[in-house]
Every structure is written in C-alpha cells, then in structure tokens.
Coordinates of C-alpha atoms in Angstrom, one line a residue:
A1 CA 97.8 53.9 119.3
A2 CA 96.1 56.9 117.6
D3 CA 94.8 54.6 114.7
G4 CA 93.2 52.1 117.3
L5 CA 95.7 49.3 116.6
G6 CA 96.3 49.0 120.4
S7 CA 92.7 47.9 121.1
I8 CA 92.9 44.8 119.0
A9 CA 93.7 41.5 120.8
I10 CA 93.7 39.4 117.7
D11 CA 96.9 38.2 116.0
T12 CA 96.8 40.0 112.6
T13 CA 99.2 37.6 111.1
Q14 CA 96.5 35.0 110.8
L15 CA 94.4 37.3 108.7
N16 CA 96.3 37.0 105.5
M17 CA 93.3 36.4 103.1
S18 CA 92.5 38.8 100.1
V19 CA 90.6 42.0 100.9
T20 CA 88.3 41.7 97.8
D21 CA 87.2 38.1 98.5
P22 CA 83.8 38.2 100.3
T23 CA 83.8 34.5 101.0
A24 CA 87.1 34.7 102.9
W25 CA 85.8 37.6 104.9
A26 CA 82.6 35.7 105.8
T27 CA 84.5 32.7 107.0
A28 CA 86.8 34.8 109.1
M29 CA 84.0 36.7 110.7
N30 CA 82.1 33.4 111.5
N31 CA 85.1 32.1 113.2
L32 CA 85.3 35.3 115.4
G33 CA 81.6 35.0 116.2
M34 CA 80.4 38.1 114.3
V35 CA 77.6 38.6 111.9
P36 CA 78.9 39.4 108.3
V37 CA 77.0 42.6 107.6
G38 CA 77.8 45.3 105.1
L39 CA 80.4 43.4 103.0
A40 CA 78.6 44.0 99.7
G41 CA 77.4 47.5 100.4
Q42 CA 78.9 50.7 101.7
Q43 CA 81.3 51.0 104.7
L44 CA 80.0 51.9 108.1
V45 CA 82.1 55.2 108.3
T46 CA 83.9 56.6 105.2
D47 CA 87.6 57.1 105.2
S48 CA 87.1 60.8 104.7
I49 CA 85.4 60.9 108.1
C50 CA 87.5 58.4 110.0
V51 CA 91.1 58.8 108.8
P52 CA 91.6 62.0 106.9
G53 CA 94.3 61.6 104.1
F54 CA 94.8 57.8 104.7
D55 CA 97.1 56.2 102.1
P56 CA 95.6 52.9 100.8
S57 CA 99.1 51.7 99.9
L58 CA 100.2 51.9 103.7
S59 CA 100.0 48.1 104.0
M60 CA 102.3 47.6 101.0
M61 CA 105.0 49.9 102.4
T62 CA 104.9 48.9 106.0
G63 CA 104.1 45.2 105.6
I64 CA 100.8 45.5 107.7
T65 CA 98.3 42.8 106.8
P66 CA 94.9 43.9 105.5
I67 CA 92.4 44.2 108.4
N68 CA 88.6 43.4 108.7
P69 CA 86.6 46.6 108.3
M70 CA 84.1 45.5 111.0
I71 CA 86.7 44.9 113.7
P72 CA 85.9 47.4 116.5
G73 CA 88.0 50.6 116.4
M74 CA 89.2 50.3 112.8
G75 CA 87.0 51.1 109.8
L76 CA 89.9 50.6 107.3
V77 CA 88.2 49.2 104.2
P78 CA 88.7 49.2 100.4
P79 CA 88.9 52.5 98.7
P80 CA 85.6 54.6 99.0
P81 CA 83.4 55.3 96.1
P82 CA 83.7 58.6 94.1
T83 CA 82.8 61.8 96.0
D84 CA 80.0 62.7 93.6
V85 CA 78.0 59.5 94.5
P86 CA 76.0 60.1 97.7
V87 CA 76.9 57.8 100.7
V88 CA 74.0 55.5 101.4
K89 CA 73.6 54.3 105.0
E90 CA 72.7 50.8 105.7
I91 CA 71.1 48.8 108.5
I92 CA 73.6 48.0 111.3
H93 CA 73.0 44.7 113.2
C94 CA 74.4 44.3 116.8
K95 CA 73.8 41.5 119.3
S96 CA 71.3 43.3 121.4
C97 CA 69.9 45.9 119.1
T98 CA 69.4 47.0 115.5
L99 CA 70.2 50.5 114.0
F100 CA 68.0 51.5 111.0
P101 CA 69.4 54.4 108.9
P102 CA 67.4 57.8 108.5
N103 CA 65.6 58.8 105.4
P104 CA 68.2 59.8 102.8
N105 CA 65.9 62.5 101.5
L106 CA 65.9 64.4 104.8
P107 CA 68.7 67.0 105.5
P108 CA 71.6 65.8 107.6
P109 CA 71.3 66.3 111.4
S110 CA 72.6 69.6 112.8
T111 CA 75.6 69.7 115.1
R112 CA 77.1 72.5 117.3
E113 CA 80.6 74.0 116.8
R114 CA 83.3 71.5 117.6
P115 CA 85.2 72.4 120.8
P116 CA 89.0 72.2 120.7
G117 CA 90.2 68.7 121.6
C118 CA 86.8 67.3 121.7
K119 CA 86.8 63.5 122.7
T120 CA 83.3 63.5 124.3
V121 CA 79.9 63.2 122.5
F122 CA 76.4 63.8 123.7
V123 CA 73.9 61.0 122.7
G124 CA 70.2 61.8 123.0
G125 CA 67.0 60.0 122.0
L126 CA 68.1 56.7 123.6
P127 CA 65.3 54.0 124.3
E128 CA 64.1 54.1 127.9
N129 CA 65.2 50.4 128.4
A130 CA 68.7 51.0 127.0
T131 CA 71.5 50.0 129.4
E132 CA 75.2 51.0 129.5
E133 CA 76.2 47.6 128.1
I134 CA 73.9 48.1 125.0
I135 CA 75.3 51.7 124.5
Q136 CA 78.9 50.4 124.9
E137 CA 78.2 47.6 122.4
V138 CA 76.8 50.0 119.8
F139 CA 79.5 52.8 120.2
E140 CA 82.6 50.7 120.8
Q141 CA 82.7 50.1 117.1
C142 CA 83.7 53.7 116.8
G143 CA 86.8 53.3 119.1
D144 CA 88.0 52.8 122.6
I145 CA 85.5 54.1 125.2
T146 CA 87.1 55.5 128.4
A147 CA 83.9 56.5 130.2
I148 CA 80.0 56.5 129.8
R149 CA 77.9 58.8 131.9
K150 CA 74.2 57.8 131.5
S151 CA 71.4 59.9 132.7
K152 CA 67.8 58.8 133.7
K153 CA 66.4 61.1 131.0
N154 CA 67.3 59.0 127.9
F155 CA 70.6 60.6 127.1
C156 CA 74.3 60.0 128.0
H157 CA 77.9 61.3 127.5
I158 CA 80.5 59.0 126.0
R159 CA 84.2 59.8 126.2
F160 CA 86.6 58.2 123.6
A161 CA 90.3 57.7 123.8
E162 CA 91.1 59.7 120.6
E163 CA 89.6 62.7 118.8
F164 CA 89.0 61.0 115.5
M165 CA 86.7 58.4 117.1
V166 CA 84.2 61.2 117.8
D167 CA 83.7 61.7 114.0
K168 CA 82.8 58.1 113.8
A169 CA 80.2 58.4 116.5
I170 CA 78.7 61.5 114.9
Y171 CA 78.1 59.4 111.8
L172 CA 75.5 57.4 113.8
S173 CA 73.4 60.6 114.4
G174 CA 69.9 60.1 113.0
Y175 CA 69.8 56.3 113.2
R176 CA 66.7 54.8 114.9
M177 CA 67.7 52.3 117.5
R178 CA 65.5 49.3 118.4
L179 CA 66.2 46.8 121.1
G180 CA 65.9 43.2 119.9
S181 CA 62.6 42.6 117.9
S182 CA 60.4 44.5 120.4
T183 CA 57.9 47.1 119.0
D184 CA 57.3 48.8 122.4
K185 CA 58.0 52.6 122.4
K186 CA 60.3 52.1 125.4
D187 CA 62.5 49.8 123.4
S188 CA 63.0 52.3 120.4
G189 CA 64.3 55.8 119.9
R190 CA 66.0 58.1 117.4
L191 CA 69.6 58.8 118.2
H192 CA 71.0 62.3 118.2
V193 CA 74.8 62.5 118.5
D194 CA 76.6 65.8 118.9
F195 CA 79.8 67.3 120.2
A196 CA 80.0 67.8 123.9
Q197 CA 82.2 70.3 125.8
A198 CA 84.2 68.6 128.6
R199 CA 86.8 70.2 130.9
D200 CA 89.0 67.1 130.7
D201 CA 89.2 67.3 126.9
F202 CA 90.0 71.0 127.0
Y203 CA 92.7 70.4 129.6
E204 CA 94.3 67.7 127.6
W205 CA 94.1 69.9 124.5
E206 CA 95.8 72.8 126.3
C207 CA 98.5 70.5 127.5
K208 CA 99.1 69.3 124.0
Q209 CA 99.2 72.9 122.7
R210 CA 101.7 73.9 125.3
M211 CA 103.8 70.9 124.4
L212 CA 103.7 71.9 120.8
A213 CA 104.6 75.5 121.7
R214 CA 107.6 74.2 123.8
E215 CA 108.7 72.1 120.9
E216 CA 108.4 75.0 118.5
R217 CA 110.3 77.3 120.8
H218 CA 113.0 74.7 121.2
R219 CA 113.1 74.4 117.4
R220 CA 113.5 78.1 116.9
K221 CA 116.1 78.4 119.6
M222 CA 118.2 75.6 117.9
E223 CA 117.8 77.4 114.5
E224 CA 118.9 80.7 116.0
D225 CA 121.9 79.1 117.7
R226 CA 122.8 77.5 114.4
L227 CA 122.4 80.8 112.3
R228 CA 124.1 83.1 115.0
P229 CA 127.4 84.4 113.8
P230 CA 130.5 83.2 115.7
S231 CA 131.8 85.3 118.5
P232 CA 134.9 87.5 117.8
P233 CA 138.2 86.0 119.1
A234 CA 139.3 87.0 122.5
I235 CA 141.9 89.7 122.7
M236 CA 145.0 88.9 124.8
H237 CA 146.1 90.8 127.8
Y238 CA 148.8 93.4 127.7
S239 CA 152.5 92.3 128.3
E240 CA 155.7 93.5 127.0
H241 CA 156.1 90.5 124.8
E242 CA 152.7 91.0 123.3
A243 CA 153.3 94.7 122.8
A244 CA 156.5 93.9 120.9
L245 CA 154.6 91.4 118.6
L246 CA 151.8 94.0 118.2
A247 CA 154.4 96.7 117.1
E248 CA 155.6 94.4 114.4
K249 CA 152.0 93.7 113.2
L250 CA 151.3 97.4 113.0
K251 CA 154.1 97.8 110.5
D252 CA 152.7 94.9 108.4
D253 CA 149.8 96.3 106.0
S254 CA 148.2 92.8 105.9
K255 CA 147.8 92.6 109.6
F256 CA 147.3 96.3 110.4
S257 CA 143.5 96.1 110.8
E258 CA 143.7 93.3 113.3
A259 CA 146.5 94.9 115.2
I260 CA 144.8 98.3 115.4
T261 CA 141.8 96.7 117.1
V262 CA 144.0 95.1 119.8
L263 CA 145.7 98.5 120.4
L264 CA 142.4 100.3 120.8
T265 CA 141.2 97.6 123.2
W266 CA 144.3 97.9 125.4
I267 CA 144.0 101.7 125.6
E268 CA 140.4 101.5 126.4
R269 CA 141.2 99.0 129.2
G270 CA 143.6 101.4 130.8
E271 CA 146.8 99.6 130.2
V272 CA 148.7 102.9 129.6
N273 CA 150.8 103.9 132.6
R274 CA 154.3 105.5 133.1
R275 CA 156.1 102.3 132.6
S276 CA 154.4 101.4 129.2
A277 CA 153.8 104.9 127.9
N278 CA 156.8 104.7 125.6
Q279 CA 155.8 101.4 124.0
F280 CA 152.3 102.8 123.5
Y281 CA 153.6 105.9 122.0
S282 CA 155.8 104.0 119.5
M283 CA 152.7 101.9 118.5
V284 CA 150.6 105.2 118.1
Q285 CA 153.4 106.5 115.9
S286 CA 153.5 103.5 113.8
A287 CA 149.6 103.7 113.4
N288 CA 150.0 107.3 112.3
S289 CA 152.6 106.3 109.6
H290 CA 149.8 104.4 107.8
V291 CA 148.0 107.6 107.2
R292 CA 150.3 108.4 104.2
R293 CA 149.7 104.9 102.8
L294 CA 145.9 105.4 103.1
M295 CA 146.1 108.7 101.3
N296 CA 148.2 107.3 98.5
E297 CA 145.6 104.4 98.1
K298 CA 142.8 107.0 98.0
A299 CA 144.7 109.0 95.3
A300 CA 145.2 105.9 93.3
H301 CA 141.6 105.0 93.5
E302 CA 140.6 108.6 92.5
Q303 CA 142.9 108.3 89.6
E304 CA 141.3 105.1 88.5
M305 CA 137.8 106.7 88.9
E306 CA 138.8 109.7 86.7
Q307 CA 140.2 107.3 84.1
A308 CA 136.9 105.2 84.2
K309 CA 135.0 108.5 83.8
E310 CA 137.1 109.6 80.9
S311 CA 136.7 106.2 79.1
F312 CA 133.0 106.2 79.7
K313 CA 132.8 109.7 78.3
N314 CA 134.7 108.7 75.3
A315 CA 132.6 105.6 74.7
L316 CA 129.5 107.7 75.1
T317 CA 130.8 110.1 72.5
G318 CA 131.5 107.3 70.0
I319 CA 128.0 105.9 70.7
L320 CA 126.4 109.3 70.2
T321 CA 128.3 109.7 66.9
Q322 CA 127.0 106.4 65.6
F323 CA 123.5 107.4 66.6
E324 CA 123.8 110.6 64.6
Q325 CA 124.9 108.6 61.6
I326 CA 122.0 106.2 62.0
V327 CA 119.6 109.1 62.2
A328 CA 121.2 110.7 59.2
V329 CA 120.5 107.4 57.3
F330 CA 116.9 107.4 58.3
N331 CA 116.4 111.0 57.4
A332 CA 118.0 110.4 54.0
S333 CA 115.7 107.4 53.4
T334 CA 112.7 109.5 54.2
R335 CA 113.3 112.0 51.4
Q336 CA 111.1 111.7 48.3
K337 CA 113.8 110.4 46.0
A338 CA 114.1 107.1 48.1
W339 CA 110.8 107.3 50.0
D340 CA 108.5 106.7 46.9
H341 CA 110.2 103.3 46.1
F342 CA 109.3 101.7 49.6
S343 CA 106.1 100.0 50.3
K344 CA 103.6 101.2 52.9
A345 CA 104.7 98.6 55.6
Q346 CA 108.3 99.5 54.9
R347 CA 107.7 103.2 55.3
K348 CA 105.9 102.6 58.5
N349 CA 108.8 100.5 60.0
I350 CA 111.4 103.0 58.8
D351 CA 109.4 105.8 60.5
I352 CA 109.1 103.9 63.7
W353 CA 112.8 103.0 63.7
R354 CA 113.7 106.7 63.0
K355 CA 111.7 107.9 66.0
H356 CA 113.2 105.3 68.3
S357 CA 116.7 106.2 67.2
E358 CA 116.0 110.0 67.7
E359 CA 114.7 109.3 71.2
L360 CA 117.9 107.3 72.1
R361 CA 120.1 109.9 70.6
N362 CA 118.4 112.6 72.5
A363 CA 118.7 110.7 75.8
H364 CA 122.4 110.0 75.2
S365 CA 123.1 113.6 74.3
E366 CA 121.4 114.8 77.5
Q367 CA 123.4 112.4 79.5
L368 CA 126.7 113.6 77.9
M369 CA 125.7 117.2 78.4
G370 CA 125.0 116.5 82.0
I371 CA 128.6 115.1 82.4
R372 CA 130.0 118.1 80.7
R373 CA 128.1 120.5 82.9
E374 CA 129.3 118.6 86.0
E375 CA 132.9 118.9 84.8
E376 CA 132.4 122.7 84.1
M377 CA 130.8 123.1 87.6
E378 CA 133.8 121.4 89.2
M379 CA 136.2 123.5 87.3
S380 CA 134.3 126.7 88.2
D381 CA 134.3 125.7 91.9
D382 CA 138.0 125.2 91.8
D383 CA 138.5 128.7 90.1
S384 CA 136.3 130.4 92.6
G385 CA 138.2 128.7 95.4
D386 CA 141.6 129.9 94.0
N387 CA 140.6 133.4 92.9
P388 CA 137.9 135.1 95.1
S389 CA 138.0 138.2 92.8
K390 CA 136.2 136.2 90.0
K391 CA 132.9 135.6 91.9
L392 CA 130.9 137.9 89.6
R393 CA 132.2 136.1 86.5
V394 CA 131.3 132.7 88.2
D395 CA 127.8 133.9 88.7
D396 CA 127.5 134.9 85.0
S397 CA 128.8 131.5 84.0
A398 CA 126.3 129.7 86.2
L399 CA 123.5 131.8 84.8
A400 CA 124.7 131.0 81.3
A401 CA 125.0 127.2 82.2
Q402 CA 121.4 127.3 83.4
A403 CA 120.2 129.1 80.3
Y404 CA 122.1 126.5 78.1
A405 CA 120.6 123.6 80.1
L406 CA 117.0 125.1 79.7
K407 CA 117.7 125.5 76.0
E408 CA 118.8 121.9 75.8
E409 CA 115.7 120.7 77.7
N410 CA 113.6 122.9 75.4
D411 CA 115.2 121.2 72.3
S412 CA 114.5 117.8 73.7
L413 CA 110.9 118.5 74.5
R414 CA 110.4 119.9 71.0
W415 CA 111.8 116.7 69.5
Q416 CA 109.4 114.7 71.6
L417 CA 106.6 116.9 70.5
D418 CA 107.5 116.3 66.8
A419 CA 107.5 112.6 67.5
Y420 CA 104.1 112.7 69.0
R421 CA 102.9 114.7 66.1
N422 CA 104.1 112.2 63.7
E423 CA 102.5 109.4 65.6
V424 CA 99.2 111.4 65.6
E425 CA 99.4 111.9 61.8
L426 CA 100.0 108.1 61.3
L427 CA 97.0 107.4 63.5
K428 CA 94.9 109.8 61.5
Q429 CA 95.9 108.1 58.3
E430 CA 95.0 104.7 59.6
K431 CA 91.7 106.0 61.0
G432 CA 90.7 107.3 57.6
Q433 CA 91.3 104.0 55.9
L434 CA 89.5 101.8 58.5
F435 CA 85.7 101.5 59.3
R436 CA 84.1 102.4 62.6
T437 CA 85.0 99.0 64.3
E438 CA 86.2 98.1 67.7
E439 CA 89.8 98.6 66.5
S440 CA 89.0 102.1 65.3
L441 CA 87.4 103.0 68.6
T442 CA 90.5 101.9 70.4
K443 CA 92.7 104.0 68.0
D444 CA 90.4 107.0 68.6
Q445 CA 91.0 106.6 72.4
Q446 CA 94.8 106.3 71.6
L447 CA 94.5 109.5 69.4
Q448 CA 92.7 111.4 72.1
F449 CA 95.4 110.3 74.7
L450 CA 98.2 111.5 72.4
Q451 CA 96.5 114.8 71.8
Q452 CA 96.2 115.3 75.5
T453 CA 99.8 114.5 76.0
M454 CA 100.7 116.9 73.2
Q455 CA 98.8 119.7 74.8
G456 CA 100.6 119.0 78.0
M457 CA 104.0 119.0 76.3
Q458 CA 103.1 122.3 74.6
Q459 CA 102.2 123.9 78.0
Q460 CA 105.4 122.5 79.4
L461 CA 107.3 123.9 76.4
L462 CA 105.7 127.4 76.9
S463 CA 106.6 127.4 80.6
I464 CA 110.1 126.5 79.9
Q465 CA 110.5 129.2 77.2
E466 CA 109.2 131.7 79.8
E467 CA 111.8 130.5 82.2
L468 CA 114.5 130.8 79.6
N469 CA 113.4 134.4 78.7
N470 CA 113.5 135.3 82.4
K471 CA 117.0 133.8 82.9
K472 CA 118.1 135.8 79.8
S473 CA 116.7 139.1 81.1
E474 CA 118.3 138.4 84.5
L475 CA 121.6 137.7 82.8
E476 CA 121.4 140.9 80.7
Q477 CA 120.3 142.9 83.8
A478 CA 123.3 141.6 85.7
K479 CA 125.7 142.5 82.9
E480 CA 124.2 146.0 82.7
E481 CA 124.6 146.5 86.4
Q482 CA 128.2 145.3 86.3
T483 CA 129.1 147.7 83.5
H484 CA 127.3 150.5 85.2
T485 CA 129.0 149.9 88.6
Q486 CA 132.5 149.7 86.8
A487 CA 131.8 153.0 85.0
M488 CA 130.8 154.7 88.2
L489 CA 133.9 153.4 89.9
K490 CA 136.1 154.7 87.2
V491 CA 134.4 158.2 87.4
L492 CA 134.6 158.3 91.1
Q493 CA 138.3 157.3 91.0
E494 CA 139.0 160.1 88.4
Q495 CA 137.1 162.6 90.4
L496 CA 139.0 161.5 93.6
K497 CA 142.4 161.9 91.9
S498 CA 141.5 165.2 90.5
T499 CA 140.3 166.5 93.8
K500 CA 143.4 165.3 95.6
E501 CA 145.6 167.1 93.0
L502 CA 143.6 170.3 93.5
A503 CA 143.9 169.9 97.2
E504 CA 147.7 169.4 96.9
I505 CA 148.0 172.4 94.6
N506 CA 145.8 174.8 96.6
G507 CA 147.1 173.5 100.0
H508 CA 143.8 172.4 101.5
D509 CA 143.8 170.5 104.7
E510 CA 142.8 167.0 105.5
S511 CA 139.3 167.9 106.5
Q512 CA 138.4 168.9 103.0
A513 CA 139.8 165.6 101.6
N514 CA 137.7 163.7 104.1
E515 CA 134.6 165.6 103.1
I516 CA 135.2 164.7 99.4
N517 CA 135.6 161.0 100.4
V518 CA 132.3 161.2 102.3
L519 CA 130.7 162.7 99.3
T520 CA 131.9 160.0 97.0
V521 CA 130.7 157.3 99.4
A522 CA 127.3 159.0 99.6
L523 CA 127.1 158.9 95.8
V524 CA 127.9 155.3 95.7
N525 CA 125.4 154.5 98.4
Q526 CA 122.8 156.6 96.5
D527 CA 123.5 154.6 93.3
R528 CA 123.2 151.3 95.3
E529 CA 119.9 152.4 96.6
K530 CA 118.6 153.2 93.1
N531 CA 119.7 149.8 91.9
S532 CA 118.0 148.2 94.9
E533 CA 114.8 150.1 94.0
K534 CA 115.1 148.8 90.5
R535 CA 115.5 145.3 91.7
S536 CA 112.6 145.3 94.2
P537 CA 109.7 143.4 93.0
G538 CA 106.6 145.3 91.8
L539 CA 103.0 144.5 92.3
K540 CA 102.0 141.2 91.0
S541 CA 98.3 141.8 90.3
E542 CA 95.6 144.5 90.5
K543 CA 94.2 142.9 93.6
E544 CA 97.5 143.8 95.5
A545 CA 97.3 147.4 94.4
L546 CA 93.7 147.6 95.6
L547 CA 94.7 146.1 99.0
I548 CA 97.6 148.5 99.3
G549 CA 95.3 151.4 98.7
I550 CA 92.7 150.3 101.3
I551 CA 95.4 149.5 103.9
S552 CA 97.2 152.9 103.3
T553 CA 93.8 154.7 103.8
F554 CA 93.0 152.7 106.9
L555 CA 96.4 153.3 108.6
H556 CA 96.4 157.0 107.5
V557 CA 93.2 157.4 109.4
H558 CA 94.8 155.7 112.5
P559 CA 98.0 157.8 113.0
F560 CA 99.1 155.7 116.1
G561 CA 99.0 152.5 114.0
A562 CA 97.0 149.3 114.2
N563 CA 97.9 145.7 114.9
I564 CA 97.5 143.0 112.3
E565 CA 94.4 141.4 113.8
Y566 CA 92.5 144.7 113.8
L567 CA 93.5 145.4 110.2
W568 CA 92.6 141.8 109.2
S569 CA 89.1 142.1 110.8
Y570 CA 88.5 145.2 108.8
M571 CA 89.8 143.7 105.6
Q572 CA 87.6 140.6 106.0
Q573 CA 84.4 142.7 105.7
L574 CA 85.5 143.5 102.1
D575 CA 87.1 140.1 101.2
S576 CA 86.3 137.1 103.4
R577 CA 88.9 134.9 101.7
I578 CA 91.9 137.0 102.7
S579 CA 94.2 135.9 105.5
A580 CA 96.2 137.8 108.1
N581 CA 99.5 136.1 106.9
E582 CA 98.8 137.4 103.4
I583 CA 98.3 141.0 104.6
E584 CA 101.4 140.8 106.8
M585 CA 103.6 139.6 103.9
L586 CA 102.3 142.4 101.7
L587 CA 103.2 145.0 104.3
M588 CA 106.7 143.5 104.8
R589 CA 107.3 143.7 101.1
L590 CA 106.9 147.5 101.1
P591 CA 109.2 148.9 103.9
R592 CA 109.1 152.5 102.4
M593 CA 105.3 152.6 102.9
F594 CA 104.6 150.6 106.0
K595 CA 106.8 150.2 109.2
Q596 CA 106.4 148.1 112.3
E597 CA 106.7 149.4 115.8
F598 CA 106.5 147.9 119.3
T599 CA 104.4 149.7 121.9
G600 CA 103.8 149.0 125.5
V601 CA 105.8 147.3 128.2
G602 CA 105.9 143.7 129.6
A603 CA 102.5 142.0 129.2
T604 CA 101.1 145.0 127.3
L605 CA 103.8 144.7 124.5
E606 CA 102.2 145.0 121.1
K607 CA 103.3 145.1 117.4
R608 CA 101.6 147.8 115.4
W609 CA 101.9 148.8 111.6
K610 CA 102.1 152.5 110.7
F611 CA 101.8 154.3 107.3
C612 CA 105.2 156.0 106.6
A613 CA 105.1 156.9 103.0
F614 CA 104.7 160.6 103.5
E615 CA 107.7 160.6 105.8
G616 CA 109.9 159.1 103.2
I617 CA 108.8 161.8 100.8
K618 CA 109.6 164.5 103.4
T619 CA 113.1 163.1 103.9
V620 CA 113.7 162.9 100.2

C-alpha cells in the first residue's frame, strides 16, 4: 500500500511484455486509452525522489511483473541516468491541460522546511478557470489523493495518502499549466508547489512515533528480560528433618558455602527458639570447625606464593647474570683491538645494541634490588615486633637502606646520562658529515632535544646527590647522638654507684640520695635540651632574619603584645607580598623568642604574641 500498488485496478499479470520495447509499451497504453508520452525521454519523476533506495532487481526476486511507468501512482521505470547528467524536464500532456517545463537555466524553485509527517502540499499559481477535476487529473499521477481544498484565489491544498507522494508533487513546481489550447490569461498559470503544514498530518506522525516508541520499549524490555540473571533458588523453611540434612552439608567441604547461606537465612528469619536452640548451636559449632580448614588453606596459598616469589627471584637473577655477560661482550667488542676491524655500520649497530642491553640490565637490577629491599623491610618489621629494644638500630638500618636506594638511583641516572651523551656524540658526527638539508635540520632538532634532556638529567642528578649527602649527614648525626647518650648514661650510672657507696659508708639518709637522683635527672634533661637546640632548624634565608629583627623590635615596643592582624598590617607597609600565615609560622618556629597568650573573656577573647627572648636570658 505504501508503494501505491493498492490504487491500481488493472490485472498486472496481463502486462508481461519487455520493459525496454517501446512498441509494446505504446500498444499497451493505446489499449488503456492513454497517450504514449515520455517513453523515449526522461521519466516524469526520478527514482531518487519517488522511491529512495529502490532495488531494480525487486521484480526478479519477488516475481512482480514490470509495470508501465505512466500508470498513476507508480513511477517505476528503467534505471535512471547517471547523477552527473542534469535531469531535463519534458512536456506533460493530460486530457484537459498541458504542462510546460520551466527554463532549465533558471534556479530551482524554493521550498520551505518540510514539516514532520507531511502529506499535504500547497499549490499556487493555478489558472483562474482551473477546476477540482483538472487539478485531480494533474496531481493524481503522483499518488492517491485523499482531499482537495480549493480556494477562490487561484491556490489549493492537496492531501495525499502517503508521504513519498508529496515528493512527486514537488517535482511539478515551476511548470506552466495551460488548459486545452486556449491562449487566454485565465486559462494559464505557473504552478508553485510547496510543503504545507496540516494538523492531521502532524497528528498521524505523532501517532506513528508513539507506536514506534512503544515497539522500541517493548523490544528493550524483552532484551532486558532475556539478559536478566536468573533468580536465586528459594530457601526451604526450617524443620527438624531439614536441619539434620543441613548439619550433614555443613560437614561437607563441597557443600559448605550453600549450607552456610541457608543457616544464615534461618537465623535471620528468627527460627531460633528454645526447642531448636541445641540444633542451631551444633550447626554453628560445625561452621566454626571450618575456620581451621580455611586457615590451613590460607597457609598453603601463602607458601605457594612464597615459592613463586623465590622462583621469580632466582629466574630474575639468572636473567641479570646473562645480561651482565652480554654487556661484557659488547664492552669487549668496543675496545680498540677489535673495534678497528668493524665497519662504520657495524660499529653503529654494536653501539646501539650495547646501549639497549645496558638499559635493560639497569631496569632488571633495579627490580631485583626492589625485591631485596622489600624482603629486608619485612625482616626488619618482624625483628622490631619481636624486640622493642632494637628500635634505634632499625631506624639506622632504614636510613642506610634509603641511602643505598638513593645511591642505586644515582647510578642508574648516571648510566642513562652516559647513554644520552653517546647518542649526542653520534649525532654530532653524523651532522659533521652531512650537508644542511632537511635531514640535518631534523637531526639538529633531535640534538637540541637530547641536550635539553641531558641538562634535565644533570639537574636531577645534582638534586639526588644533595639528598644523598643530607641523608648521610643525618645518619652520622644520629650515630653521634647515640654514642653521646650512651656515654652520658654510663657516666651517670658510675656517678650514681659512687654516690650510693659514699652514702652507705658515711651513713647519709635517703633525702640526700633523692637529691642526687634529682641532680642526675636534671643533667639528663639539660643534655636533652641541648640536643633539641642543636636539632632545631636555623634560619633559611636572610629575609627571615630581617623579618625576625623587625618583629622583635615591634613587639618589644608593645610590651602587652599585639595580635597577628595588627602585626601583619605593619609588615605589609614594608613588604606587600608577605602574608599573615607566613608571619605566624615564623613566630611558631621560635618559641624561645615569641610566645602566644590569650587575653580577655568571652567575646573579647583575643590571641596576642609577645617578645620573650629577654625572659629566657634572665632565667638562664
């Protein structure tokens, strides 16, 4: 029905002549009482307009007999000409009128935007003497007409049965219509066919879209139902028989997971009561017996994992040994005794292979060192957990491990830097041999890029060396502090023993012994304070020293202290880039020079900073 086959009242089985025979077509059209027009020329409406994507072999597949292209409502003709050839409109003869095509040199007539579901067209420029019968005779060639609404002002609206028929009607826009052979102005006019917006068309289009949406929702629902996972099996209700079966399942390792789910569901349902408490207790007890089995399984898996780690470590060690041998071969081949006998291309390949092998060796060595460091850390954690008295030794080993790791990273970066330097030297040699061509320009860019990367690696190497030196100094300082504290403890212990012996000999009382103990504790605290003063960080820059001097002078002038906002407003006059947070952090770093006090009560509570360096000197 969508292709217009339902509007034909002719038995198509009688039209079984050849499509390409014009004589047969003329005979058939004379028998039907139609004028044979347009057989040798172009078709009335092209296939690209009438039926988008029509397959010419449709008649061969479905057995449909070829149909006359001039039968109303069809327009199926032999294949159209190539698209690069312009379509030439011809004269169309009807019984009551004749349609003359427009000038092919003129631009095509303009049309408005097509409304959704459009089945109605506006036809303007009709002759004054045109009737509905003449209009229907002209436009029924485009398809079935459901309604024609003609106005008195030489225009009308035509509604077709299907949307594709509107495209055929738009094709007639620009034709000049002449009634009969009259030359009167009232019997001629230029047709203007355009899309029209009708409420019925839009309503039918909305209904069709809703139907498609319903079908899409139904399809999605069916797809979701098909892909939805099956529901879990229903759990049976509690009974003594089921409880006995469940107790047997709990003892079986293969059915334990299923049985524990049923037990959990029964307990959550509230099946436990005085009568069934003993059965539930026995089932819980059997569930608890599986804990030992699970722990044994875990231990077995951990053992397998340790064995896999050990095998991986051994394999990695063997690979690293082979890499070392390969690198040694490359280094031996680069010596002058063997290097002079190779050609230039062979030297270049050997150098590239050597660099690649060194990079792989370094990567594998880093991986192996990481595994060893992890093992050492695990062992150190176990030792610290077993012996709390070895914490200081663990800290030293951690610092040593960090220093060793930084040293390894420094070595790897140095190797990479040597590789980059070798590449730069090779590029310089190639640059000296070639002219200033496009290839040399690209190599210059590569050389510049490698130089930048080398500079970045050097900066990174310097920073790592600084970190290594800092770690070494911290390690040495920690060792010195340890030895100093041990020596102090020995001296104090000896003093304490000697004083106790003197007290026992001279017969002093316990108050004198307590005074001696207090004196030793004071000495230890004083030594700790000295160590803390040594550890306290100094000033980082000259700017901080200048700020401390200004703040000290300002707070000394204000003996009752000043809040941080007042101090910041004063400092901003000297340096506008300084912030209040920076000033507060600087004051908090020097507790012997500045102290913070709270003044006021309730809503008037305020924090103020005071200068207390002179008080510290007095107390000392």
